[in-house]
Short mmCIF file of C-alpha atoms in Angstrom, two decimals:
data_model
loop_
_atom_site.label_atom_id
_atom_site.label_comp_id
_atom_site.label_asym_id
_atom_site.label_seq_id
_atom_site.Cartn_x
_atom_site.Cartn_y
_atom_site.Cartn_z
CA MET S 1 166.01 119.99 51.47
CA THR S 2 167.38 123.41 50.56
CA LEU S 3 164.96 126.12 49.47
CA PRO S 4 165.95 128.79 46.96
CA PRO S 5 166.50 132.22 48.55
CA ARG S 6 163.43 134.39 48.80
CA PRO S 7 163.46 137.78 47.10
CA SER S 8 163.57 140.71 49.49
CA PRO S 9 161.33 143.46 48.08
CA THR S 10 161.09 146.89 49.64
CA VAL S 11 157.54 148.22 49.70
CA VAL S 12 156.24 151.79 49.83
CA ILE S 13 152.60 152.10 50.95
CA VAL S 14 150.76 155.36 50.41
CA GLY S 15 147.88 155.79 52.87
CA ALA S 16 147.64 154.93 56.57
CA GLY S 17 143.99 153.95 56.55
CA ILE S 18 142.73 150.47 57.36
CA ALA S 19 144.02 149.01 54.07
CA GLY S 20 147.50 150.48 54.38
CA LEU S 21 147.90 149.58 58.05
CA MET S 22 146.71 146.00 57.54
CA MET S 23 149.15 145.71 54.64
CA GLY S 24 151.91 146.85 56.97
CA ILE S 25 151.00 144.27 59.62
CA LEU S 26 151.08 141.49 57.01
CA LEU S 27 154.42 142.64 55.56
CA ASP S 28 155.81 142.62 59.09
CA LYS S 29 154.73 138.99 59.39
CA MET S 30 156.75 138.25 56.24
CA ASN S 31 159.77 140.30 57.38
CA VAL S 32 159.39 142.49 54.29
CA PRO S 33 160.67 146.07 54.82
CA TYR S 34 158.11 148.80 54.15
CA THR S 35 157.28 152.45 54.77
CA ILE S 36 153.79 153.95 55.03
CA LEU S 37 153.35 157.55 53.80
CA GLU S 38 150.27 159.39 55.11
CA ARG S 39 149.41 162.87 53.87
CA ALA S 40 147.52 163.90 57.04
CA PRO S 41 149.67 165.61 59.70
CA LYS S 42 148.02 163.52 62.41
CA VAL S 43 145.30 160.93 62.87
CA LYS S 44 142.01 162.71 63.51
CA PRO S 45 139.24 160.71 65.20
CA LEU S 46 136.07 161.15 63.14
CA GLY S 47 132.55 160.35 64.19
CA ALA S 48 132.15 157.04 62.41
CA LEU S 49 132.05 153.42 63.45
CA MET S 50 133.40 150.34 61.74
CA SER S 51 131.66 147.00 61.44
CA PHE S 52 133.40 143.69 60.95
CA ASN S 53 131.94 140.23 60.63
CA GLY S 54 132.66 136.62 59.76
CA ASN S 55 134.38 137.63 56.51
CA ILE S 56 137.37 138.91 58.45
CA LEU S 57 137.30 137.25 61.89
CA ALA S 58 139.57 134.37 60.86
CA LEU S 59 142.24 136.83 59.70
CA PHE S 60 142.01 138.71 62.99
CA ASP S 61 142.38 135.37 64.78
CA GLN S 62 145.48 134.53 62.72
CA LEU S 63 147.06 137.85 63.62
CA GLY S 64 146.22 137.63 67.33
CA LEU S 65 143.81 140.57 67.10
CA LEU S 66 140.46 138.85 67.58
CA GLU S 67 140.19 138.82 71.36
CA GLU S 68 141.06 142.50 71.70
CA ALA S 69 138.77 143.44 68.80
CA MET S 70 135.87 141.65 70.47
CA SER S 71 136.61 143.39 73.77
CA ILE S 72 135.97 146.85 72.25
CA SER S 73 132.88 145.81 70.27
CA PHE S 74 129.20 145.08 70.72
CA LYS S 75 127.53 142.25 68.85
CA ILE S 76 124.92 143.12 66.23
CA HIS S 77 121.83 140.93 66.29
CA SER S 78 119.61 142.93 63.95
CA THR S 79 119.14 146.16 62.01
CA ASN S 80 115.77 147.85 62.32
CA LEU S 81 114.27 149.98 59.55
CA PHE S 82 111.57 152.57 60.31
CA ASP S 83 109.62 155.12 58.33
CA GLU S 84 109.52 158.75 59.46
CA LYS S 85 106.47 158.02 61.65
CA LEU S 86 108.61 155.38 63.44
CA ASN S 87 106.62 152.46 62.09
CA LYS S 88 108.93 149.46 61.83
CA LEU S 89 109.41 148.40 58.21
CA ALA S 90 111.80 145.50 58.68
CA GLU S 91 114.35 143.79 60.90
CA VAL S 92 117.42 142.34 59.25
CA ASN S 93 119.63 140.10 60.99
CA THR S 94 136.81 153.77 65.66
CA LYS S 95 138.39 151.78 68.12
CA LEU S 96 139.14 149.09 65.64
CA TYR S 97 141.35 151.51 63.69
CA GLU S 98 143.34 152.26 66.85
CA LEU S 99 143.73 148.54 67.50
CA ILE S 100 145.20 147.97 64.04
CA ARG S 101 147.25 151.18 64.13
CA LYS S 102 149.13 150.22 67.29
CA ARG S 103 150.22 146.92 65.71
CA VAL S 104 152.26 148.85 63.14
CA PRO S 105 155.61 150.11 64.50
CA GLU S 106 155.55 153.88 65.04
CA GLU S 107 158.61 154.49 62.87
CA LYS S 108 156.98 152.75 59.90
CA VAL S 109 154.20 155.34 59.53
CA LEU S 110 155.37 158.77 58.36
CA MET S 111 152.76 161.51 58.73
CA ASN S 112 152.38 164.75 56.76
CA LYS S 113 153.75 163.10 53.62
CA LYS S 114 151.85 164.44 50.62
CA VAL S 115 152.86 162.59 47.46
CA THR S 116 153.73 164.95 44.61
CA ALA S 117 155.45 162.69 42.08
CA ILE S 118 156.00 159.02 41.29
CA LYS S 119 158.90 158.06 39.05
CA LYS S 120 159.95 154.74 37.56
CA THR S 121 163.48 153.60 38.39
CA PRO S 122 165.58 150.67 37.12
CA THR S 123 164.67 148.71 40.28
CA GLY S 124 161.11 149.89 40.90
CA VAL S 125 159.63 153.26 41.86
CA GLU S 126 160.61 156.46 43.62
CA VAL S 127 157.97 158.49 45.48
CA SER S 128 158.53 162.22 46.07
CA CYS S 129 156.70 164.18 48.77
CA SER S 130 155.94 167.87 49.21
CA ASP S 131 158.60 168.17 51.95
CA ASP S 132 161.33 167.29 49.40
CA THR S 133 161.80 163.76 50.74
CA THR S 134 161.89 160.69 48.48
CA TYR S 135 161.22 157.02 49.13
CA ALA S 136 162.25 154.16 46.87
CA GLY S 137 160.83 150.66 46.65
CA HIS S 138 160.45 147.66 44.41
CA ILE S 139 156.67 147.78 44.94
CA LEU S 140 154.33 150.76 45.41
CA ILE S 141 150.94 150.06 47.00
CA GLY S 142 148.25 152.72 46.63
CA ALA S 143 146.04 152.47 49.72
CA ASP S 144 145.13 156.15 49.76
CA GLY S 145 141.37 156.06 49.35
CA ALA S 146 138.74 157.02 46.81
CA TYR S 147 140.71 160.04 45.60
CA SER S 148 143.96 158.12 45.48
CA THR S 149 146.92 160.20 44.37
CA VAL S 150 148.71 157.00 43.43
CA ARG S 151 145.83 155.95 41.18
CA GLN S 152 145.54 159.37 39.57
CA LYS S 153 149.24 159.49 38.72
CA LEU S 154 149.26 155.87 37.57
CA TYR S 155 146.25 156.40 35.32
CA SER S 156 147.73 159.61 33.90
CA GLU S 157 150.84 157.66 32.95
CA MET S 158 148.75 154.86 31.42
CA GLU S 159 146.63 157.36 29.49
CA GLU S 160 149.79 158.83 27.96
CA GLU S 161 150.83 155.30 26.99
CA GLY S 162 147.39 154.69 25.46
CA VAL S 163 146.64 151.66 27.67
CA LEU S 164 144.10 153.06 30.16
CA PRO S 165 140.57 151.66 29.74
CA VAL S 166 138.02 154.38 28.93
CA SER S 167 135.90 153.40 31.95
CA ASP S 168 138.75 154.23 34.33
CA SER S 169 138.90 157.83 33.10
CA LYS S 170 135.33 158.56 34.24
CA ASP S 171 134.40 160.12 37.60
CA LEU S 172 133.10 158.10 40.49
CA ALA S 173 129.32 158.11 40.82
CA MET S 174 128.13 160.24 43.76
CA PRO S 175 124.61 159.21 44.81
CA TYR S 176 124.80 160.46 48.42
CA VAL S 177 126.34 162.98 50.78
CA CYS S 178 126.76 161.80 54.36
CA MET S 179 127.31 163.43 57.73
CA VAL S 180 128.55 161.30 60.64
CA GLY S 181 129.35 161.79 64.31
CA THR S 182 129.72 160.13 67.70
CA THR S 183 128.23 161.53 70.89
CA THR S 184 129.83 161.91 74.27
CA PRO S 185 128.69 159.32 76.86
CA ARG S 186 124.94 159.55 77.53
CA ASP S 187 122.80 158.61 80.53
CA PRO S 188 121.75 154.93 80.21
CA THR S 189 118.76 155.56 82.45
CA LYS S 190 117.38 157.85 79.74
CA TYR S 191 118.62 155.59 76.96
CA PRO S 192 118.44 152.00 78.36
CA GLU S 193 119.52 150.54 74.99
CA LEU S 194 123.02 151.85 75.70
CA LYS S 195 123.63 149.27 78.42
CA GLY S 196 124.74 146.61 75.91
CA PRO S 197 126.08 144.04 75.26
CA THR S 198 124.18 144.23 71.98
CA THR S 199 124.38 147.00 69.41
CA HIS S 200 121.04 148.51 68.41
CA ILE S 201 120.90 149.86 64.85
CA HIS S 202 117.84 151.98 64.07
CA HIS S 203 117.59 153.43 60.59
CA ILE S 204 114.79 155.81 59.60
CA ILE S 205 113.80 156.52 56.01
CA GLY S 206 112.47 160.03 55.48
CA ASN S 207 109.13 160.68 53.79
CA GLY S 208 109.20 163.25 51.00
CA THR S 209 112.73 164.28 51.93
CA PRO S 210 116.13 163.37 50.47
CA TYR S 211 117.34 162.41 53.95
CA SER S 212 117.57 159.15 55.88
CA TRP S 213 119.26 158.81 59.24
CA THR S 214 120.74 156.11 61.45
CA VAL S 215 121.45 156.04 65.18
CA ILE S 216 123.53 153.18 66.63
CA THR S 217 124.44 152.29 70.20
CA ILE S 218 128.16 151.63 70.71
CA PRO S 219 130.40 150.82 73.70
CA GLY S 220 131.00 153.58 76.24
CA ASN S 221 127.31 154.61 76.55
CA ARG S 222 127.59 156.47 73.26
CA PHE S 223 125.65 156.82 70.04
CA CYS S 224 127.17 156.82 66.58
CA TRP S 225 124.95 158.42 63.99
CA SER S 226 124.80 159.24 60.31
CA VAL S 227 122.60 161.29 58.01
CA MET S 228 122.48 160.48 54.31
CA GLN S 229 121.26 162.91 51.66
CA GLN S 230 120.45 161.47 48.26
CA ILE S 231 121.78 163.36 45.24
CA THR S 232 119.84 162.56 42.06
CA ASP S 233 120.74 165.60 39.94
CA PRO S 234 124.09 165.16 38.10
CA ALA S 235 124.62 168.94 38.19
CA GLU S 236 124.15 168.98 41.96
CA ALA S 237 126.55 166.05 42.32
CA LYS S 238 129.14 167.99 40.32
CA ALA S 239 128.60 171.09 42.46
CA GLN S 240 128.93 169.07 45.68
CA ARG S 241 132.16 167.55 44.42
CA PHE S 242 133.50 171.01 43.55
CA ARG S 243 132.58 172.36 47.01
CA ASN S 244 134.05 169.35 48.79
CA SER S 245 137.53 170.90 49.10
CA GLU S 246 135.98 173.93 50.79
CA TRP S 247 133.77 172.08 53.27
CA GLY S 248 134.27 173.40 56.77
CA PRO S 249 132.15 173.65 59.94
CA GLU S 250 129.47 175.65 58.12
CA ALA S 251 128.85 172.69 55.79
CA THR S 252 127.86 170.46 58.69
CA GLU S 253 125.97 173.24 60.44
CA SER S 254 123.60 173.75 57.51
CA MET S 255 122.94 170.02 57.27
CA ILE S 256 122.38 169.77 61.04
CA ALA S 257 119.84 172.59 60.84
CA ALA S 258 118.00 170.76 58.05
CA VAL S 259 117.60 167.47 59.95
CA ARG S 260 117.61 168.28 63.67
CA ASP S 261 113.80 168.09 64.08
CA TYR S 262 113.48 164.61 62.60
CA PRO S 263 112.32 161.93 65.07
CA THR S 264 114.45 159.15 66.55
CA THR S 265 113.51 155.92 68.28
CA PHE S 266 115.85 156.45 71.24
CA GLY S 267 114.65 158.43 74.26
CA GLY S 268 111.50 159.66 72.55
CA GLY S 269 113.29 162.75 71.27
CA THR S 270 114.57 164.17 68.03
CA LEU S 271 117.74 163.77 66.04
CA GLY S 272 118.73 167.18 67.39
CA ASP S 273 119.15 165.69 70.88
CA ILE S 274 121.75 163.28 69.49
CA LEU S 275 123.45 165.93 67.35
CA ASP S 276 123.73 168.39 70.25
CA ALA S 277 125.52 165.71 72.31
CA THR S 278 128.21 165.37 69.63
CA PRO S 279 131.42 167.45 69.80
CA LYS S 280 131.75 169.53 66.65
CA ASP S 281 135.32 168.36 66.02
CA VAL S 282 134.17 164.75 65.50
CA VAL S 283 131.37 165.63 63.07
CA SER S 284 132.37 165.18 59.45
CA LYS S 285 130.63 165.52 56.11
CA VAL S 286 131.75 163.27 53.28
CA MET S 287 130.73 162.38 49.77
CA LEU S 288 129.56 158.80 49.38
CA GLU S 289 130.71 157.60 46.01
CA GLU S 290 130.94 154.28 44.27
CA LYS S 291 132.97 152.77 41.48
CA LEU S 292 134.75 149.54 40.63
CA PHE S 293 137.87 150.37 38.62
CA ASP S 294 139.10 148.02 35.92
CA THR S 295 142.84 148.70 36.33
CA TRP S 296 144.20 147.34 39.62
CA HIS S 297 147.91 147.37 38.78
CA HIS S 298 150.46 148.50 36.23
CA GLY S 299 154.21 148.06 36.34
CA ASN S 300 155.44 148.09 39.93
CA THR S 301 152.29 149.78 41.26
CA VAL S 302 149.22 148.04 42.69
CA LEU S 303 146.03 149.46 44.25
CA ILE S 304 143.98 148.22 47.21
CA GLY S 305 140.87 149.27 49.14
CA ASP S 306 138.84 152.34 48.17
CA ALA S 307 141.56 153.29 45.70
CA VAL S 308 140.32 150.53 43.40
CA HIS S 309 136.76 149.67 44.55
CA LYS S 310 134.81 152.39 46.32
CA MET S 311 131.56 151.05 47.71
CA LEU S 312 128.74 152.70 49.63
CA PRO S 313 128.77 152.04 53.40
CA THR S 314 125.29 150.53 53.51
CA SER S 315 126.54 146.93 53.60
CA GLY S 316 129.34 147.59 56.06
CA GLN S 317 131.81 145.95 53.68
CA GLY S 318 134.20 148.76 52.73
CA ALA S 319 136.81 148.24 55.46
CA ILE S 320 136.39 144.46 55.32
CA ASN S 321 137.08 144.36 51.59
CA ALA S 322 140.08 146.65 52.02
CA MET S 323 141.56 144.21 54.54
CA GLN S 324 140.74 141.26 52.29
CA ASP S 325 142.66 143.01 49.50
CA ALA S 326 145.63 143.35 51.83
CA VAL S 327 145.69 139.68 52.84
CA VAL S 328 145.34 138.37 49.27
CA LEU S 329 148.00 140.76 47.96
CA ALA S 330 150.29 139.77 50.83
CA ASN S 331 149.82 136.10 49.90
CA CYS S 332 150.84 136.88 46.31
CA ILE S 333 153.90 138.88 47.41
CA TYR S 334 154.96 136.04 49.71
CA ASP S 335 155.07 133.63 46.78
CA LEU S 336 157.25 135.84 44.57
CA GLU S 337 160.22 133.89 43.24
CA ASP S 338 162.06 137.00 42.06
CA LEU S 339 161.49 140.70 41.44
CA LYS S 340 161.51 140.64 37.64
CA PRO S 341 158.81 142.83 36.03
CA GLU S 342 156.98 139.79 34.65
CA SER S 343 156.96 138.14 38.09
CA LEU S 344 155.48 141.23 39.73
CA THR S 345 152.87 141.52 36.98
CA ALA S 346 151.90 137.87 37.44
CA ALA S 347 151.61 138.30 41.23
CA PHE S 348 149.50 141.46 40.91
CA GLU S 349 147.28 139.85 38.27
CA SER S 350 146.72 136.84 40.54
CA TYR S 351 145.70 139.26 43.30
CA LYS S 352 143.19 140.95 40.99
CA GLN S 353 141.76 137.65 39.76
CA GLN S 354 141.23 136.46 43.32
CA ARG S 355 139.60 139.69 44.49
CA HIS S 356 137.82 141.34 41.55
CA GLY S 357 134.72 139.12 41.51
CA GLU S 358 134.08 139.46 45.24
CA ALA S 359 134.69 143.22 45.18
CA LYS S 360 132.30 143.61 42.25
CA LYS S 361 129.62 141.67 44.13
CA GLN S 362 130.01 143.84 47.22
CA VAL S 363 129.91 147.10 45.24
CA THR S 364 126.62 145.92 43.71
CA ASN S 365 125.21 144.71 47.04
CA SER S 366 126.06 148.03 48.67
CA ALA S 367 124.28 149.95 45.92
CA VAL S 368 121.15 147.80 46.26
CA ASN S 369 121.20 148.12 50.04
CA ALA S 370 121.44 151.90 49.65
CA MET S 371 118.32 151.84 47.48
CA VAL S 372 116.49 149.85 50.14
CA SER S 373 117.65 151.85 53.13
CA SER S 374 117.98 155.40 51.81
CA GLY S 375 116.72 155.74 48.25
CA GLN S 376 113.86 158.17 47.58
CA THR S 377 113.32 157.94 43.83
CA PHE S 378 110.35 155.98 42.46
CA ARG S 379 112.68 153.17 41.39
CA ASP S 380 114.25 153.07 44.85
CA ARG S 381 110.84 152.85 46.54
CA VAL S 382 109.85 149.97 44.27
CA VAL S 383 113.10 148.13 45.05
CA ARG S 384 112.54 148.73 48.77
CA HIS S 385 108.96 147.45 48.65
CA VAL S 386 109.99 144.29 46.80
CA ALA S 387 113.00 143.67 49.06
CA LEU S 388 111.11 144.13 52.30
CA ASN S 389 107.85 142.43 51.33
CA TRP S 390 108.38 139.91 48.55
CA ILE S 391 111.84 138.38 48.85
CA PRO S 392 111.61 135.23 51.03
CA ARG S 393 113.67 135.09 54.21
CA SER S 394 115.16 131.81 52.97
CA PHE S 395 116.63 133.61 49.95
CA GLN S 396 118.15 136.28 52.21
CA ASP S 397 119.63 133.59 54.46
CA ARG S 398 121.21 131.84 51.46
CA GLN S 399 122.75 135.13 50.33
CA PHE S 400 124.18 135.82 53.78
CA THR S 401 125.60 132.29 53.86
CA LYS S 402 127.29 132.76 50.47
CA ASP S 403 128.79 136.06 51.62
CA ALA S 404 130.03 134.53 54.88
CA ALA S 405 131.80 131.70 53.04
CA TYR S 406 134.32 134.10 51.51
CA ARG S 407 136.87 134.73 54.26
CA PRO S 408 140.46 134.61 53.00
CA GLN S 409 143.32 134.03 55.40
CA CYS S 410 147.10 134.40 55.24
CA THR S 411 148.37 131.33 53.38
CA PHE S 412 151.84 131.85 54.86
CA LEU S 413 150.61 131.46 58.48
CA PRO S 414 148.99 128.48 60.23
CA ARG S 415 145.38 128.33 59.11
CA ILE S 416 142.55 128.97 61.56
CA PRO S 417 140.02 126.09 61.35
CA ASP S 418 136.49 126.93 60.24
CA LYS S 419 134.12 127.91 63.02
CA GLY S 420 130.35 127.94 62.88
CA SER S 421 128.10 126.23 60.36
CA VAL S 422 129.35 127.83 57.10
CA ALA S 423 132.43 126.29 55.51
CA SER S 424 134.93 128.77 54.03
CA LEU S 425 135.64 128.80 50.32
CA PRO S 426 138.94 127.23 49.24
CA GLN S 427 141.97 129.47 48.67
CA LEU S 428 144.98 129.20 46.43
CA PRO S 429 147.65 127.62 48.66
CA SER S 430 151.09 129.16 49.07
CA LYS S 431 153.63 127.04 47.24
CA ARG S 432 156.39 128.72 49.19
CA TYR S 433 154.78 128.02 52.57
CA GLN S 434 154.07 124.40 51.62
CA ALA S 435 157.73 123.94 50.63
CA GLU S 436 158.87 125.55 53.89
CA GLN S 437 156.64 123.27 55.94
CA ALA S 438 157.89 120.21 54.06
CA ALA S 439 161.51 121.28 54.60
CA ALA S 440 160.88 121.87 58.30
CA ALA S 441 159.25 118.44 58.64
CA ALA S 442 162.13 116.79 56.82
CA ALA S 443 164.65 118.55 59.04
CA ALA S 444 162.77 117.51 62.17
CA ALA S 445 162.62 113.90 60.98
CA ALA S 446 166.35 113.88 60.21
CA ALA S 447 167.13 115.35 63.62
CA ALA S 448 165.04 112.65 65.31
CA VAL S 449 167.02 109.81 63.69
#
């Protein structure tokens, strides 16, 4: 049985975040040549953590990453919500980046590459950078975050052509500003919760203040923390967005001063004790925005991760969904029969159809969870009261089960069998992989005769 030759696309990925790096790992598995362009001159460790759960564990297992990922992680058994007086309201049942980064060959990731122009070519696209270098590919993947340069240039082109949906020309919603950091190692005799092996997540909702804050125990006797400030005034949101490009150390210092006297549940002290134990160079202030874009691809360009669905971090699903985008898109690229424009469009549309519904659900879930955990408007307080007091635990369990059932894997690699009590949802099989397996079986049978 002779299989037709596979097309050999060259891929340019813009963005070396989780989405772009995972895309690179998957392309490596397919022996597809690629280059990752990252605008930052170097990777800067920021004071944030990353959560991952059953939605992505099977993929990590397929790629041989699971054991190492578990070795640098603590398990999460529950999340505890408190009011500002530390009364418990409810209990709901950065090394990961480094782990993924080192699986991508060093020469594949080019740093300090700021994209300035994207041009169509007879065979695909050409990407120009500010250092006068250019990179050509059959496929361009925009994995460059919420303020994606690839998306902005793609949408500008589509707007000129008159094919951009009106909704995609609107700004992202900005309901929160967030400051995050990670402490240096602390004394576990003062903070016994640090001893592990379980992560403790304590989230406190301010009273009569726009702030809520979270402190989390992580490996290495450290705390990871975040402070969220709700922005309800559209004018203030616009001003924050305008000032974002000018945020420096003074931006975090003013926010630290505003929240340092708030109480925490660890060590009987204040949030200031945690903040003072955090090196200033790992404290960052970011805008928390949300939007699900309608346009996921056009021509030879396709978007993944925050570039196409920016969700709030309150469900811990942003990085997971970015990696799920990568695996589904990789599956579609693997099954390409040729590199004709209509074939690429069909592959990208299949990717969107497989991912859009789940991404939309997670954007919505994250927004609702933000209302419950950090919202301070009257509507938010009503939603929080209903969620914490009136929604049955059985309903919550059913929702968690439905979310856990969606866990896509690479369809071009041996499948990892389901583990646990929740069966995974079916996936579109890879016709190419099935044909390859049949050919291999036929060859083995012929050799055995």
